[in-house]
Amino acid sequence: MTKSDLGGAHVIQNGPTCAYGSKSPHSPVLFSSPFRSEAAGRRSLLVRSLKSPRTFAIEEIQAFSATIASFKFLRDFCNMKEDGIDISSGSSVTPEEKLPVLPPITAKSGPVCLSSKVQATPEIEKKYVHHVYDAIAPHFSSTRFAKWPKVQGFLNSLPTGSLILDAGCGNGKYLGLNPNCYFVGCDISSALISICADKGHEVLVADAVNLPYRTGYGDASISIAVLHHLSTESRRKKAVEELIRVVKTGGLVLITVWAREQEDKSLVNKWTPLTQKYLEEWIGPGSPRIRSPSSISLESIPEMEENSSEEQSKEGSATRNGDDPLDESRSEEGIRKNQQEYFVPWHLPYHRAEISGASADAVASGFARKDDKKGAVVYDRYYHVFSEGELERLVSGMDGAVIVDKFYDKSNWCVILEKTS
């Protein structure tokens, strides 16, 4: 191991053990030394006097470059130590390599579904949830101002200073409801988030199945009329897991969803049931199979009247391989009784739709349709309406949380969970 002196600093050419436990032969490691022996100083002057000015200048530049590289290496090494990175490995590292410093990762407790298929948004949600709410955001917001008493009571019951995370906050009507608490909202619709931001709320665009908060971040979380827009059971379950994950132990989670058992029975007749073919393609216990746009046209799904519904129901039950046509779940009556997947129309008045050409383009492309009788452009929103007991079954099998309350309110099934671990 040789040493050379550079202006009061010792440079070890084949330096000491590097960040990963091996020696780096590629470039020197600088160690500052303010105390230089007199003999070393005389030796350095003698060596310099024997070299030409050009050679000496080149060596000085090389030495300075090595010094800068060494400082960068030591800085990265210190950063690694400070961030708790394991430096006991035996791999070789050079100063030129960029050493990423990653923050600590807190593992989630209990089994968590991290499948990319679950987190990937199905096309039905992109088109009939995300795109629709972006299109109708201003009109939708103007109709959403009344607070549900049960939700209001829950928020007002939380301790002063609580941080409340609203997943699927919409136009933000619950943000800031309790002036003694702090609120952060998120929604998949950037248009709705812009409306919230204009009101001065703390909001961001985010997906309900992948919330951008660290584990145990909030004191409570709420999901008001959101889960019924998720098209598979696995995605609905993942959204609940996220609501639980982001609150502290002892924190509360309030979830409300549309009920199949509507108080106004006539309202359901205004909804469009999804056809059986569409159901089989998109809805199931796992992630749906996503076909290319050329193989299935979403626009071709009709807004079914009673007669067409009966015909398609009969066709669906008769063409299944080996199914008993007398099976109630497959019969015309059984299908109607057990129907949970719907397109729910939103009527955007012409005088609002004419604000921009977006609605005209939507009609031209088949994404929306005109209803001259009502003077509106009609958009379809996807809903999975929950049957009695379904929400309770969805959340009851999850680790780390227990149901502390459940109720039916304003045609919604509701549960309150407490995080236990």
Coordinates of C-alpha atoms in Angstrom, one line a residue:
M1 CA 0.0 0.0 0.0
T2 CA 1.6 3.3 -1.1
K3 CA 1.0 6.8 0.1
S4 CA 1.4 10.1 -1.6
D5 CA 1.0 13.5 0.0
L6 CA -1.4 16.1 -1.4
G7 CA -1.2 19.4 0.3
G8 CA -1.7 18.3 3.9
A9 CA -3.9 15.3 3.2
H10 CA -3.0 11.6 3.0
V11 CA -4.5 9.7 0.1
I12 CA -4.4 5.9 0.4
Q13 CA -4.3 4.6 -3.2
N14 CA -5.6 1.2 -2.4
G15 CA -7.9 2.4 0.3
P16 CA -9.4 0.9 3.3
T17 CA -12.5 -1.2 3.5
C18 CA -15.4 0.4 1.5
A19 CA -19.1 0.7 2.3
Y20 CA -19.7 -3.0 1.5
G21 CA -16.7 -4.5 3.2
S22 CA -14.2 -4.7 0.3
K23 CA -11.3 -2.6 -0.9
S24 CA -11.8 -0.4 -3.9
P25 CA -8.8 -0.3 -6.3
H26 CA -10.5 2.2 -8.6
S27 CA -10.1 5.5 -6.9
P28 CA -8.6 6.9 -3.6
V29 CA -10.4 7.5 -0.4
L30 CA -9.4 10.8 1.1
F31 CA -8.8 11.3 4.8
S32 CA -8.1 14.8 6.0
S33 CA -4.9 15.2 8.0
P34 CA -4.0 18.7 9.3
F35 CA -0.8 17.5 10.9
R36 CA 1.9 16.6 8.4
S37 CA 5.3 15.5 9.6
E38 CA 8.3 17.7 8.7
A39 CA 10.0 14.8 6.9
A40 CA 6.9 14.2 4.8
G41 CA 6.8 17.9 3.9
R42 CA 10.5 17.9 2.8
R43 CA 9.9 14.7 0.8
S44 CA 7.0 16.2 -0.9
L45 CA 8.9 19.4 -1.9
L46 CA 11.8 17.3 -3.2
V47 CA 9.5 15.2 -5.4
R48 CA 7.8 18.3 -6.8
S49 CA 11.0 20.0 -7.6
L50 CA 12.1 17.1 -9.8
K51 CA 9.0 17.3 -12.0
S52 CA 8.3 19.6 -14.9
P53 CA 5.6 22.3 -14.4
R54 CA 3.3 20.6 -17.0
T55 CA 3.6 17.2 -15.3
F56 CA 3.1 18.8 -11.9
A57 CA 0.0 20.6 -13.0
I58 CA -1.6 17.5 -14.5
E59 CA -1.0 15.6 -11.3
E60 CA -2.4 18.4 -9.2
I61 CA -5.6 18.3 -11.3
Q62 CA -5.9 14.6 -11.0
A63 CA -5.4 14.8 -7.3
F64 CA -8.1 17.4 -7.0
S65 CA -10.5 15.3 -9.0
A66 CA -9.7 12.3 -6.7
T67 CA -10.4 14.5 -3.7
I68 CA -13.8 15.6 -4.9
A69 CA -14.7 12.0 -5.8
S70 CA -13.6 10.9 -2.4
F71 CA -15.7 13.5 -0.6
K72 CA -18.8 12.3 -2.6
F73 CA -18.0 8.7 -1.6
L74 CA -17.8 9.6 2.0
R75 CA -21.0 11.6 1.9
D76 CA -22.9 8.7 0.4
F77 CA -21.3 6.3 2.9
C78 CA -22.5 8.6 5.8
N79 CA -26.0 8.8 4.3
M80 CA -26.1 5.1 4.2
K81 CA -25.1 4.8 7.8
E82 CA -27.6 7.4 8.9
D83 CA -30.5 5.8 7.1
G84 CA -29.8 2.4 8.7
I85 CA -28.7 0.6 5.5
D86 CA -26.9 -2.7 6.0
I87 CA -23.2 -2.2 5.0
S88 CA -22.0 -5.7 5.9
S89 CA -22.4 -7.1 2.4
G90 CA -19.3 -8.1 0.5
S91 CA -20.0 -6.3 -2.9
S92 CA -17.6 -3.7 -4.2
V93 CA -18.7 -0.1 -4.6
T94 CA -16.9 2.8 -6.3
P95 CA -17.3 6.5 -5.8
E96 CA -18.8 6.9 -9.2
E97 CA -21.7 4.5 -8.4
K98 CA -24.8 6.2 -7.1
L99 CA -25.9 4.5 -4.0
P100 CA -29.7 4.8 -3.5
V101 CA -30.9 5.5 0.0
L102 CA -34.3 4.1 0.6
P103 CA -36.6 5.0 3.5
P104 CA -37.5 2.3 6.0
I105 CA -40.5 0.2 5.0
T106 CA -43.1 -0.7 7.6
A107 CA -44.5 -4.1 6.9
K108 CA -48.3 -4.5 7.1
S109 CA -49.7 -6.9 9.6
G110 CA -51.9 -9.8 8.4
P111 CA -52.3 -11.1 4.8
V112 CA -52.6 -8.3 2.3
C113 CA -53.5 -8.7 -1.3
L114 CA -50.8 -6.9 -3.4
S115 CA -51.7 -8.5 -6.7
S116 CA -51.1 -6.1 -9.6
K117 CA -54.3 -7.4 -11.0
V118 CA -56.2 -6.1 -8.0
Q119 CA -54.6 -2.7 -8.1
A120 CA -54.9 -2.4 -11.9
T121 CA -58.1 -0.5 -12.7
P122 CA -60.6 -2.5 -14.9
E123 CA -61.8 -0.7 -18.0
I124 CA -65.4 -0.6 -16.7
E125 CA -64.3 1.5 -13.8
K126 CA -62.1 3.8 -15.9
K127 CA -64.9 4.4 -18.4
Y128 CA -68.1 4.3 -16.3
V129 CA -66.8 5.7 -13.1
H130 CA -63.6 7.8 -13.5
H131 CA -64.4 9.4 -16.9
V132 CA -68.0 10.0 -16.0
Y133 CA -67.3 11.8 -12.7
D134 CA -64.7 13.9 -14.5
A135 CA -67.3 14.9 -17.1
I136 CA -70.1 15.7 -14.6
A137 CA -68.0 17.1 -11.7
P138 CA -69.4 20.7 -11.6
H139 CA -73.0 19.6 -11.8
F140 CA -72.5 16.7 -9.5
S141 CA -70.9 19.0 -6.9
S142 CA -73.8 21.4 -7.1
T143 CA -76.1 18.7 -6.0
R144 CA -74.0 17.4 -3.2
F145 CA -74.3 19.6 -0.1
A146 CA -76.6 17.9 2.4
K147 CA -74.7 15.9 5.1
W148 CA -76.0 12.6 6.2
P149 CA -76.8 12.7 9.9
K150 CA -75.1 9.4 10.7
V151 CA -71.9 10.5 9.0
Q152 CA -72.0 13.9 10.6
G153 CA -72.6 12.3 14.0
F154 CA -69.6 10.0 13.5
L155 CA -67.3 12.8 12.6
N156 CA -68.4 15.0 15.5
S157 CA -67.9 12.2 17.9
L158 CA -64.1 12.0 17.2
P159 CA -61.7 13.5 19.7
T160 CA -60.4 17.0 19.2
G161 CA -57.2 17.1 17.1
S162 CA -58.0 13.9 15.2
L163 CA -56.7 13.4 11.7
I164 CA -59.5 12.1 9.5
L165 CA -58.7 10.6 6.0
D166 CA -61.6 10.8 3.6
A167 CA -61.1 8.2 0.8
G168 CA -63.3 9.1 -2.1
C169 CA -64.1 12.6 -0.8
G170 CA -66.0 13.7 -4.0
N171 CA -66.6 17.5 -3.8
G172 CA -65.4 17.6 -0.2
K173 CA -68.7 18.1 1.6
Y174 CA -67.5 16.3 4.7
L175 CA -64.0 17.8 4.7
G176 CA -63.8 20.3 7.6
L177 CA -67.2 19.3 9.0
N178 CA -65.8 19.0 12.5
P179 CA -63.8 22.2 13.1
N180 CA -61.9 20.5 15.9
C181 CA -60.3 17.9 13.6
Y182 CA -58.0 17.9 10.7
F183 CA -59.0 16.4 7.3
V184 CA -57.2 15.1 4.3
G185 CA -59.2 14.0 1.3
C186 CA -58.5 12.1 -1.8
D187 CA -60.5 11.0 -4.9
I188 CA -59.8 9.4 -8.2
S189 CA -61.4 12.3 -10.1
S190 CA -59.0 15.1 -10.7
A191 CA -62.0 17.4 -11.6
L192 CA -63.6 16.8 -8.2
I193 CA -60.3 17.3 -6.5
S194 CA -59.9 20.6 -8.2
I195 CA -63.2 21.7 -6.8
C196 CA -62.1 20.7 -3.3
A197 CA -58.8 22.5 -3.7
D198 CA -60.7 25.7 -4.7
K199 CA -62.5 25.4 -1.4
G200 CA -59.2 25.4 0.5
H201 CA -59.2 21.7 1.5
E202 CA -56.1 19.5 1.8
V203 CA -56.7 17.0 -1.0
L204 CA -54.9 14.9 -3.6
V205 CA -55.8 12.5 -6.5
A206 CA -55.5 8.9 -5.4
D207 CA -56.9 5.4 -5.9
A208 CA -59.0 3.8 -3.1
V209 CA -57.2 0.5 -3.5
N210 CA -53.8 2.1 -3.1
L211 CA -54.0 5.0 -0.6
P212 CA -50.9 7.2 -0.5
Y213 CA -50.6 7.3 3.3
R214 CA -48.1 5.5 5.5
T215 CA -49.4 2.8 7.8
G216 CA -51.1 4.2 11.0
Y217 CA -51.1 7.8 9.7
G218 CA -54.6 8.9 10.7
D219 CA -56.9 8.6 13.7
A220 CA -60.0 7.7 11.5
S221 CA -60.9 7.1 7.9
I222 CA -64.2 7.3 6.0
S223 CA -65.4 5.9 2.7
I224 CA -68.8 7.3 1.9
A225 CA -70.5 5.8 -1.2
V226 CA -67.3 4.6 -2.8
L227 CA -67.0 0.8 -2.6
H228 CA -70.0 0.2 -4.8
H229 CA -68.0 1.8 -7.7
L230 CA -65.4 -1.0 -7.6
S231 CA -66.3 -3.8 -9.9
T232 CA -64.8 -6.9 -8.2
E233 CA -64.9 -8.4 -4.8
S234 CA -61.1 -8.5 -4.5
R235 CA -60.9 -4.7 -5.3
R236 CA -63.6 -3.9 -2.7
K237 CA -61.8 -6.0 -0.1
K238 CA -58.5 -4.3 -1.0
A239 CA -60.1 -0.9 -0.5
V240 CA -61.3 -1.9 3.0
E241 CA -57.8 -3.2 3.9
E242 CA -56.4 0.2 2.9
L243 CA -58.9 2.1 5.0
I244 CA -57.8 -0.1 8.0
R245 CA -54.1 0.1 7.3
V246 CA -53.9 3.9 7.2
V247 CA -55.3 4.5 10.7
K248 CA -53.7 4.0 14.0
T249 CA -54.4 1.1 16.4
G250 CA -57.7 2.0 18.1
G251 CA -58.7 4.2 15.1
L252 CA -62.1 4.0 13.6
V253 CA -63.3 3.3 10.0
L254 CA -66.7 4.3 8.7
I255 CA -67.9 2.7 5.4
T256 CA -71.2 3.3 3.6
V257 CA -72.4 1.7 0.4
W258 CA -75.6 1.7 -1.7
A259 CA -78.0 -1.0 -0.8
R260 CA -79.9 -3.2 -3.2
E261 CA -82.8 -2.9 -0.8
Q262 CA -83.7 0.7 -1.7
E263 CA -86.3 2.6 0.3
D264 CA -87.8 3.9 -2.9
K265 CA -88.5 0.7 -4.9
S266 CA -89.4 2.6 -8.0
L267 CA -85.9 4.1 -8.2
V268 CA -84.4 0.7 -9.1
N269 CA -86.6 0.6 -12.2
K270 CA -84.8 3.6 -13.6
W271 CA -81.4 1.8 -13.4
T272 CA -80.1 -0.4 -16.3
P273 CA -79.2 -3.9 -15.2
L274 CA -76.0 -5.2 -16.8
T275 CA -76.5 -8.0 -19.3
Q276 CA -75.5 -11.5 -18.3
K277 CA -72.7 -11.6 -20.9
Y278 CA -71.3 -8.4 -19.4
L279 CA -71.6 -9.7 -15.9
E280 CA -69.7 -12.9 -16.7
E281 CA -66.9 -10.9 -18.4
W282 CA -66.3 -8.2 -15.7
I283 CA -67.8 -9.3 -12.4
G284 CA -66.5 -12.1 -10.2
P285 CA -64.6 -13.0 -7.1
G286 CA -61.3 -12.0 -8.7
S287 CA -60.0 -9.4 -11.2
P288 CA -61.9 -9.3 -14.5
R289 CA -60.4 -10.4 -17.7
I290 CA -59.8 -7.3 -19.8
R291 CA -60.4 -7.8 -23.5
S292 CA -59.1 -5.5 -26.2
P293 CA -61.5 -2.8 -27.4
S294 CA -61.9 -4.5 -30.7
S295 CA -63.3 -7.7 -29.1
I296 CA -66.1 -6.1 -27.0
S297 CA -67.9 -2.8 -27.4
L298 CA -68.9 -1.3 -24.2
E299 CA -71.2 1.2 -26.0
S300 CA -73.2 -1.7 -27.4
I301 CA -74.6 -2.7 -24.0
P302 CA -78.2 -1.5 -24.3
E303 CA -80.3 0.4 -21.8
M304 CA -82.6 -2.5 -21.2
E305 CA -86.4 -2.3 -21.0
E306 CA -88.4 -4.9 -19.2
N307 CA -89.0 -7.0 -22.3
S308 CA -85.4 -7.0 -23.5
S309 CA -84.3 -7.8 -20.0
E310 CA -86.5 -10.9 -20.0
E311 CA -85.2 -12.1 -23.4
Q312 CA -81.5 -11.7 -22.4
S313 CA -82.2 -13.4 -19.1
K314 CA -83.8 -16.4 -20.8
E315 CA -81.0 -16.6 -23.3
G316 CA -78.4 -16.4 -20.6
S317 CA -80.0 -19.2 -18.6
A318 CA -80.6 -21.4 -21.6
T319 CA -77.1 -21.2 -23.1
R320 CA -75.0 -22.1 -20.1
N321 CA -73.3 -25.4 -20.3
G322 CA -75.4 -28.0 -18.4
D323 CA -77.1 -25.5 -16.1
D324 CA -80.6 -26.4 -14.9
P325 CA -83.0 -23.8 -16.4
L326 CA -85.2 -24.4 -13.4
D327 CA -82.5 -23.3 -11.0
E328 CA -83.9 -20.1 -9.3
S329 CA -80.5 -18.4 -9.4
R330 CA -80.4 -18.9 -13.2
S331 CA -84.1 -18.3 -13.9
E332 CA -85.6 -15.1 -15.2
E333 CA -87.1 -14.3 -11.8
G334 CA -83.9 -15.3 -9.9
I335 CA -81.7 -13.1 -12.0
R336 CA -83.9 -10.1 -11.5
K337 CA -84.1 -10.8 -7.8
N338 CA -80.4 -11.2 -7.4
Q339 CA -79.3 -8.4 -9.7
Q340 CA -76.6 -6.3 -8.2
E341 CA -74.7 -4.8 -11.1
Y342 CA -76.3 -1.7 -12.7
F343 CA -75.7 1.4 -14.8
V344 CA -77.2 4.3 -12.9
P345 CA -77.9 7.3 -15.2
W346 CA -76.8 10.9 -14.5
H347 CA -78.7 13.6 -16.4
L348 CA -76.5 16.6 -17.2
P349 CA -78.8 19.4 -18.3
Y350 CA -78.2 20.9 -21.7
H351 CA -77.6 24.3 -20.4
R352 CA -74.7 23.0 -18.4
A353 CA -73.5 20.6 -21.0
E354 CA -73.2 23.4 -23.5
I355 CA -70.5 25.1 -21.4
S356 CA -67.9 23.1 -23.4
G357 CA -67.8 20.7 -26.3
A358 CA -66.9 17.7 -24.0
S359 CA -70.5 16.5 -23.8
A360 CA -71.1 16.8 -27.5
D361 CA -68.0 14.7 -28.1
A362 CA -69.2 12.2 -25.6
V363 CA -72.5 11.9 -27.4
A364 CA -70.8 11.6 -30.8
S365 CA -68.5 8.8 -29.5
G366 CA -71.4 6.9 -27.9
F367 CA -70.0 7.4 -24.4
A368 CA -73.1 9.5 -23.5
R369 CA -76.6 9.9 -25.1
K370 CA -79.1 12.7 -25.5
D371 CA -82.5 12.7 -23.8
D372 CA -84.5 15.5 -25.4
K373 CA -87.5 14.9 -23.3
K374 CA -85.5 15.8 -20.1
G375 CA -83.3 18.2 -21.9
A376 CA -80.1 16.5 -20.8
V377 CA -77.1 14.5 -21.8
V378 CA -77.2 11.1 -20.0
Y379 CA -74.1 9.4 -18.6
D380 CA -74.1 5.9 -17.1
R381 CA -72.3 5.2 -13.9
Y382 CA -71.3 1.7 -12.8
Y383 CA -72.6 0.5 -9.5
H384 CA -72.4 -2.8 -7.6
V385 CA -75.3 -2.4 -5.0
F386 CA -74.7 -4.4 -1.8
S387 CA -77.2 -6.9 -0.6
E388 CA -78.1 -7.2 3.1
G389 CA -75.2 -8.7 5.1
E390 CA -72.7 -8.4 2.1
L391 CA -70.7 -5.5 3.5
E392 CA -70.6 -7.2 6.9
R393 CA -69.3 -10.4 5.4
L394 CA -66.7 -8.5 3.3
V395 CA -65.1 -6.8 6.4
S396 CA -65.6 -9.5 9.1
G397 CA -62.9 -11.8 7.8
M398 CA -60.1 -9.2 7.9
D399 CA -57.3 -9.3 10.4
G400 CA -56.6 -6.4 12.6
A401 CA -60.1 -4.9 12.8
V402 CA -63.5 -5.7 14.4
I403 CA -67.0 -4.4 13.7
V404 CA -68.2 -2.1 16.4
D405 CA -71.4 -1.0 14.7
K406 CA -73.5 -1.7 11.7
F407 CA -76.7 -0.1 10.4
Y408 CA -79.0 0.8 7.5
D409 CA -79.4 4.5 6.7
K410 CA -80.9 6.3 3.8
S411 CA -80.8 3.2 1.5
N412 CA -77.2 2.5 2.5
W413 CA -75.6 -0.3 4.4
C414 CA -73.0 1.0 6.8
V415 CA -70.4 -0.4 9.2
I416 CA -67.9 1.1 11.7
L417 CA -64.7 -0.8 12.3
E418 CA -62.1 -0.4 15.0
K419 CA -58.4 -1.3 14.2
T420 CA -57.1 -3.7 16.8
S421 CA -53.5 -4.2 15.7

